[in-house]
Coordinates of C-alpha atoms and ligand atoms in Angstrom, one line a residue:
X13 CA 126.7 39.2 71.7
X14 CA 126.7 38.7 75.6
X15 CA 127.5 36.2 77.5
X16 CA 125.5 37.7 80.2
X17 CA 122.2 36.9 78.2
X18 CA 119.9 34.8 80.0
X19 CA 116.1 33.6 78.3
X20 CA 114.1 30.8 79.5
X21 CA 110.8 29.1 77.9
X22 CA 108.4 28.7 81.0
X23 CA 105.3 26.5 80.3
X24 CA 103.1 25.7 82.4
X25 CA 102.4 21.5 82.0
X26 CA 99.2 21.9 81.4
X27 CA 99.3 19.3 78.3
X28 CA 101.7 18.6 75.5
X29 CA 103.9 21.4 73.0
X30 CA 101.6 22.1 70.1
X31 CA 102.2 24.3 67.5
X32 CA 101.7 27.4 69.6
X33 CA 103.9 26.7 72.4
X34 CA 106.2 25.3 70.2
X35 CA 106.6 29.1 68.6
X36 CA 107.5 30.7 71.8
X37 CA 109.9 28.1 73.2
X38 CA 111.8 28.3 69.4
X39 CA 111.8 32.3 70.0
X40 CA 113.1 32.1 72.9
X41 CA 115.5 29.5 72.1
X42 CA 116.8 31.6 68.9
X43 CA 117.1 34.9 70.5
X44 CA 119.0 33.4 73.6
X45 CA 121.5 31.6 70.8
X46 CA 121.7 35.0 68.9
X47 CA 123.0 36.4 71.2
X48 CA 125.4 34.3 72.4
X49 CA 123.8 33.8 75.6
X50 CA 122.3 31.2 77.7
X51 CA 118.7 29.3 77.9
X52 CA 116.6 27.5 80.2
X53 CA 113.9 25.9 80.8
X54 CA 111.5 26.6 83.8
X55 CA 108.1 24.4 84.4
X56 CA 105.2 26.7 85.7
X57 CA 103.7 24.4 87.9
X58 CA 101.7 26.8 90.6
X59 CA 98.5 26.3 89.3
X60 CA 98.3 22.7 90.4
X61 CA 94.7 21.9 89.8
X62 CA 95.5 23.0 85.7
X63 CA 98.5 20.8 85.5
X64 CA 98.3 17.1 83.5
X65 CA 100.0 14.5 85.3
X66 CA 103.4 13.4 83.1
X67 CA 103.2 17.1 80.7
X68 CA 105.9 18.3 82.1
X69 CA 108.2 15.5 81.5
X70 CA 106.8 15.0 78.0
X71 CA 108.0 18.8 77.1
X72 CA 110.9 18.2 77.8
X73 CA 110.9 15.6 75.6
X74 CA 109.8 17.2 72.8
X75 CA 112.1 20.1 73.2
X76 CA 114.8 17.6 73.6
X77 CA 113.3 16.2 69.8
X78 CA 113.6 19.5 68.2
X79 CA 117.2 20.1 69.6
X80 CA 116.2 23.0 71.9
X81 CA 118.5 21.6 75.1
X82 CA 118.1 23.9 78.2
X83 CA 121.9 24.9 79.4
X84 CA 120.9 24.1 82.9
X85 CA 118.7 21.7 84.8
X86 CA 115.4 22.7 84.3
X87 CA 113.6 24.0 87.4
X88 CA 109.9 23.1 89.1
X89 CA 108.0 25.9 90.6
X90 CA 106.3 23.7 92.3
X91 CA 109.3 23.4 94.6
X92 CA 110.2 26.8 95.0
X93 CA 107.3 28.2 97.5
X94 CA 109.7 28.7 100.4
X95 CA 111.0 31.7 97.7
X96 CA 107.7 33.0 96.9
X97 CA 107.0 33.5 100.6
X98 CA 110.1 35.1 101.8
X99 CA 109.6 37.7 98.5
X100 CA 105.6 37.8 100.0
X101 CA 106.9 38.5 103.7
X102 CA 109.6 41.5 101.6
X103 CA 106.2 42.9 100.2
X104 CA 104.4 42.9 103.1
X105 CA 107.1 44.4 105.4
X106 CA 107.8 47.2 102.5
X107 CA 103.5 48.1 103.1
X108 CA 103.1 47.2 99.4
X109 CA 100.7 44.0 99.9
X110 CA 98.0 43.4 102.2
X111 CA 95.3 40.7 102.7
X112 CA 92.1 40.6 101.2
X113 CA 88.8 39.0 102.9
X114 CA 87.2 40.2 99.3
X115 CA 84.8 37.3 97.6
X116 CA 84.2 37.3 93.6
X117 CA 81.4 38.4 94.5
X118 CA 82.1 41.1 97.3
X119 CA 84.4 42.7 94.6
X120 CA 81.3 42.1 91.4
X121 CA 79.1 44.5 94.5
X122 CA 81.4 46.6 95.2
X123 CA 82.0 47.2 91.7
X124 CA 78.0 47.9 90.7
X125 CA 78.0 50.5 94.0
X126 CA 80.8 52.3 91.8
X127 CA 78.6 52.5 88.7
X128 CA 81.4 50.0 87.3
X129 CA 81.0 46.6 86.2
X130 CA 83.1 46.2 83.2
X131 CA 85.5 42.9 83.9
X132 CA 88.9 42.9 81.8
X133 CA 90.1 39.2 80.9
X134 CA 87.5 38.0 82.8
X135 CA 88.7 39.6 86.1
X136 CA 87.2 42.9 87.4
X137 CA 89.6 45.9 88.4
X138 CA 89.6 45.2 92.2
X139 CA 88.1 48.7 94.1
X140 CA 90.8 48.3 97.1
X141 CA 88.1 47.7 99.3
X142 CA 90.7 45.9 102.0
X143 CA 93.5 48.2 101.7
X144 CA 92.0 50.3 105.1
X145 CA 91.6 46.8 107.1
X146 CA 89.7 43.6 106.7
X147 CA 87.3 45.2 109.1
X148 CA 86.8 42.0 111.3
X149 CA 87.1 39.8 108.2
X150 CA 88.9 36.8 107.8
X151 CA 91.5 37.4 104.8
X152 CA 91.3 34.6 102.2
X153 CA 94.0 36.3 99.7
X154 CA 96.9 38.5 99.3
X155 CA 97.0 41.9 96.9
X156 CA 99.5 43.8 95.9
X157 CA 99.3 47.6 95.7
X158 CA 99.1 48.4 92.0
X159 CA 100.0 52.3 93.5
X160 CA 103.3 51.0 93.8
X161 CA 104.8 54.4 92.5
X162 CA 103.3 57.2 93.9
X163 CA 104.1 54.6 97.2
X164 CA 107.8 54.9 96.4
X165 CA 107.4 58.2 95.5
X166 CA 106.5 59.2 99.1
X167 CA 108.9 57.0 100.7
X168 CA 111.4 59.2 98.7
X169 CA 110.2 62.9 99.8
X170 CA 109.7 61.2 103.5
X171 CA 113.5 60.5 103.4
X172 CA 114.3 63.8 101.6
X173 CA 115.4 66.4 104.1
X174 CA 112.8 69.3 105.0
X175 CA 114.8 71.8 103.5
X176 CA 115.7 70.1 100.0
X177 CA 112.0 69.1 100.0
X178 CA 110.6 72.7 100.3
X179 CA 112.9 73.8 97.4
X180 CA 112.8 71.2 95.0
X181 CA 109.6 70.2 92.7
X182 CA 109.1 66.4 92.9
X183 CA 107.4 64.9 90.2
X184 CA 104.2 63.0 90.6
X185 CA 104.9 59.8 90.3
X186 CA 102.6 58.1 88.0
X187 CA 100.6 54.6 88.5
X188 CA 100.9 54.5 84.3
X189 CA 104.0 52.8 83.0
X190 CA 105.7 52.3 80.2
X191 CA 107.9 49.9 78.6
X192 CA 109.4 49.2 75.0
X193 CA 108.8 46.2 73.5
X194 CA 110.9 44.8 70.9
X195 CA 108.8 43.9 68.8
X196 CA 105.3 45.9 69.8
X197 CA 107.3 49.2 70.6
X198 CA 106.0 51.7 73.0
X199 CA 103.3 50.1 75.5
X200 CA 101.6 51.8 78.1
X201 CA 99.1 50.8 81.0
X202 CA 97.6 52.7 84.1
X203 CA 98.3 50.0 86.4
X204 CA 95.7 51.2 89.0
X205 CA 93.0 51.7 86.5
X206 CA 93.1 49.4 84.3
X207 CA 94.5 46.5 86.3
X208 CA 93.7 47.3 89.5
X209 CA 95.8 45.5 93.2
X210 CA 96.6 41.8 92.0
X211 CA 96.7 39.2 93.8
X212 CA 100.0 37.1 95.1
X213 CA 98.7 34.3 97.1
X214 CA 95.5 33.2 96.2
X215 CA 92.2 32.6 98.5
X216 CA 93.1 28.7 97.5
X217 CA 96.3 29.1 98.9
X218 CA 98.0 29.1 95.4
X219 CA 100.8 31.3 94.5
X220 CA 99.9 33.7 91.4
X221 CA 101.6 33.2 88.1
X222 CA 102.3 37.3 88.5
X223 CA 105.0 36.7 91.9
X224 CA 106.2 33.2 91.0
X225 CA 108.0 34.7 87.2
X226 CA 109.2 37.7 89.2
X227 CA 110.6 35.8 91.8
X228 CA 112.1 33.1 89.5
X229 CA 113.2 35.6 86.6
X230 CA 115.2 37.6 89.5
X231 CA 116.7 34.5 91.3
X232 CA 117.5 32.8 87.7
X233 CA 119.2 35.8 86.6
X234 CA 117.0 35.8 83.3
X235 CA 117.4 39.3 81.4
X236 CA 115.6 38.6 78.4
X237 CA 111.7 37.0 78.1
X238 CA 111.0 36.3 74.8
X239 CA 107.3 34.9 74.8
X240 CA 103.2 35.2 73.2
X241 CA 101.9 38.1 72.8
X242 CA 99.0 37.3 75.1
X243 CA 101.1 37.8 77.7
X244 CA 102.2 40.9 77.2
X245 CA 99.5 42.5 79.0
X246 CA 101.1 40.7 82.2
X247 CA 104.0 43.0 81.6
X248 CA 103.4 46.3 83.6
X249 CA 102.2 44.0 86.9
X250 CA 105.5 41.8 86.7
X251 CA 107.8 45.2 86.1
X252 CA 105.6 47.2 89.6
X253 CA 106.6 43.5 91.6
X254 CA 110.2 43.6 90.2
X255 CA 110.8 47.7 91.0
X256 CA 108.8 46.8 94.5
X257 CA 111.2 43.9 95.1
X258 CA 114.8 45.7 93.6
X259 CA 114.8 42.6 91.2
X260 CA 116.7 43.9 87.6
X261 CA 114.5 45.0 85.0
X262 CA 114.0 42.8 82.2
X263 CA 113.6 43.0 78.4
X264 CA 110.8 42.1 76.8
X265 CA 110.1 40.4 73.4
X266 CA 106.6 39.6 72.3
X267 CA 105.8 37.0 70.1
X268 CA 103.3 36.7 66.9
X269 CA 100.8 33.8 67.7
X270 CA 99.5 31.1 66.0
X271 CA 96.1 31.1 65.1
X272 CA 93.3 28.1 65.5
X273 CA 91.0 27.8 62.7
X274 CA 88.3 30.4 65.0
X275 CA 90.9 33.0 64.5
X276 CA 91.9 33.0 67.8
X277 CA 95.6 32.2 69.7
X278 CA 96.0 28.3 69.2
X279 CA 95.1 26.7 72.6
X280 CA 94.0 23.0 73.4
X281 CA 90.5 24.3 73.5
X282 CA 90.6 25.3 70.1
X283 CA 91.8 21.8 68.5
X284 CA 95.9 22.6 69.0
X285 CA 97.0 18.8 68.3
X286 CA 100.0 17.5 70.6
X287 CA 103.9 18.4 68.7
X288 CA 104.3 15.2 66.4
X289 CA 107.4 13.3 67.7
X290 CA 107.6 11.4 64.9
X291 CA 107.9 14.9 62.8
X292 CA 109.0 17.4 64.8
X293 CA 110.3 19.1 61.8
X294 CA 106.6 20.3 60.2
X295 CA 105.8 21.8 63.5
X296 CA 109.3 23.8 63.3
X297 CA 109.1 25.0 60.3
X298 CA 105.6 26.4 60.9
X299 CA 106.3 28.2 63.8
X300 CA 110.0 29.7 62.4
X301 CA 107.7 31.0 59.3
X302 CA 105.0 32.2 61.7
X303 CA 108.7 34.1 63.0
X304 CA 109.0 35.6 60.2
X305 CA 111.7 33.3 59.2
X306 CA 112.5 30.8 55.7
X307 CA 111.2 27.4 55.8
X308 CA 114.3 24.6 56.3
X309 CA 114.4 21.2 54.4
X310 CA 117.1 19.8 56.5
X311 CA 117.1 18.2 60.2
X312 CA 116.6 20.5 63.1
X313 CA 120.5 20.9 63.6
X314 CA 120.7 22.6 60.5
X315 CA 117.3 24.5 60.3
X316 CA 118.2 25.8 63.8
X317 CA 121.7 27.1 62.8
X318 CA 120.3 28.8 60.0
X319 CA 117.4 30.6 61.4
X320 CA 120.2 31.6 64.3
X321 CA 121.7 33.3 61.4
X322 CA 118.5 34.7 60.6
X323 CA 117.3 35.4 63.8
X324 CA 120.6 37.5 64.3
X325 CA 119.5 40.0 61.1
X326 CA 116.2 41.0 62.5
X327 CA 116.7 40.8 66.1
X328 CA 120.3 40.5 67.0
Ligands
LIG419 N1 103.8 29.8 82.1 C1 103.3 30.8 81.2 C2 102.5 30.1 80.1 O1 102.7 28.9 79.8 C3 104.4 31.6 80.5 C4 105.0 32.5 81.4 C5 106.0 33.5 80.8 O2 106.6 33.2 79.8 O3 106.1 34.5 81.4 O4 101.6 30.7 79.5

């Protein structure tokens, strides 16, 4: 147990809990009260044009309804730009983000020249065209250098003195990292190849979900994320902005999902119907079996304080 533990749920208000979000926000409610530590409740609000008028006030609710009580006022991201442009200004002074004049389409061309046109998620691996300059161009975004290490890595042998340097081997420092997850194990990415330089501030002027959690996990003091496992894949880029910005590493606990009827994670799109508030307790008990955990006849109080107790045996 440690009292230093500190999770958060973080949804973004983009329309009511349903049975999927309910699954992380109980995971990450359990594993904060396993271990004794504490858990709040931040609303991803960046993405302003995605976000439903009154959402975020109705999670709460619904949290509230299924006992799952932050342990602090929950924050807005929304509110908290002036942070995500002094980290930005850090990044930029540190020559690990530069602007970007690139188009979708510049980057789709630039892409075909290479003989490359695969997109992952839906976004293709950005060539780095700006890095050497916008050439005259107006820059619309702002990227981060997804060669973070081997950056670092020469920053270190820069500072090294001449003589230790000529003596001692220095490894190459890698762009593919590695991280344990708690529940998927060893993961690995090549940040460069597979991910490519992200972006920070969009063209739209809208901060990227990637700097806004690093910036708010860091300044909340959060330790622990326990969420979906379709975010894991987010992992490696949030880890290269926290060693870029000195911010504490963090643990990481993927979640199962749960699935729509197409097989696929339960989203809005696929028919995910709103949490019940009338019977929050059918909802619960779906997602703590989709946890691995038993089924509760009793009111949330109790179910909670037994899958705690349960929580604590596999994860604890
Ligand atoms: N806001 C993100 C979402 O709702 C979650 C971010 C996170 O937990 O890191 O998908």
């Amino acid at each position: 147990m440690s009292k230093s533990y500190r999770g958060r749920f973080a949804p973004s208000p983009t329309g009511p809990l349903h049975a999927g979000s309910l699954l992380a926000a109980l995971a990450s409610w359990l594993d904060a009260r396993a271990h004794g530590g504490q858990w709040l409740v931040r609303i991803e609000d960046v993405d302003t044009p995605r976000c439903v008028p009154g959402a975020d006030h109705f999670i709460l609710q619904q949290l509230a309804t299924c006992g799952l009580l932050p342990d602090e006022s929950p924050v807005w991201q929304s509110q908290r730009s002036a942070l995500y442009r002094q980290a930005l200004d850090r990044l930029i002074e540190i020559g690990v983000a530069y602007p970007c004049a690139c188009s979708r389409k510049d980057i789709a061309l630039a892409r075909e020249a290479l003989g490359e046109s695969k997109a992952r998620h839906g976004e293709l691996v950005y060539p780095g065209t700006c890095r050497r300059g916008l050439q005259g161009r107006a820059g619309r975004a702002w990227r981060f250098r997804s060669d973070i290490a081997e950056i670092k890595q020469k920053q270190a042998e820069a500072l090294m003195d001449t003589a230790r340097a000529a003596t001692e081997t220095i490894a190459k420092a890698s762009n593919i990292w590695e991280w344990a997850d708690r529940r998927l194990g060893l993961q690995t990415q090549d940040l460069s190849g597979e991910v490519g330089d992200f972006v920070l501030l969009r063209a739209d002027g809208l901060w990227a979900y990637q700097l806004a959690v690093v910036v708010d996990d860091a300044a909340q003091g959060i330790t622990h994320v326990v969420r979906g496992e379709d975010l894991a894949d987010n992992t490696v880029r949030q880890m290269a902005l926290q060693t870029a910005l000195g911010a504490p590493p963090v643990q990481y606990l993927h979640t199962p999902l749960e699935l729509g009827a197409n097989g696929e994670k339960l989203s809005k799109q696929n028919g995910a119907a709103a949490l019940d508030l009338a019977d929050p307790m059918t909802a619960m008990n779906r997602a703590a079996m989709a946890l691995g955990l038993s089924p509760h006849p009793g009111n949330s109080n109790a179910a909670l304080s037994a899958w705690v107790t349960e929580w604590r045996k596999h994860w604890g």
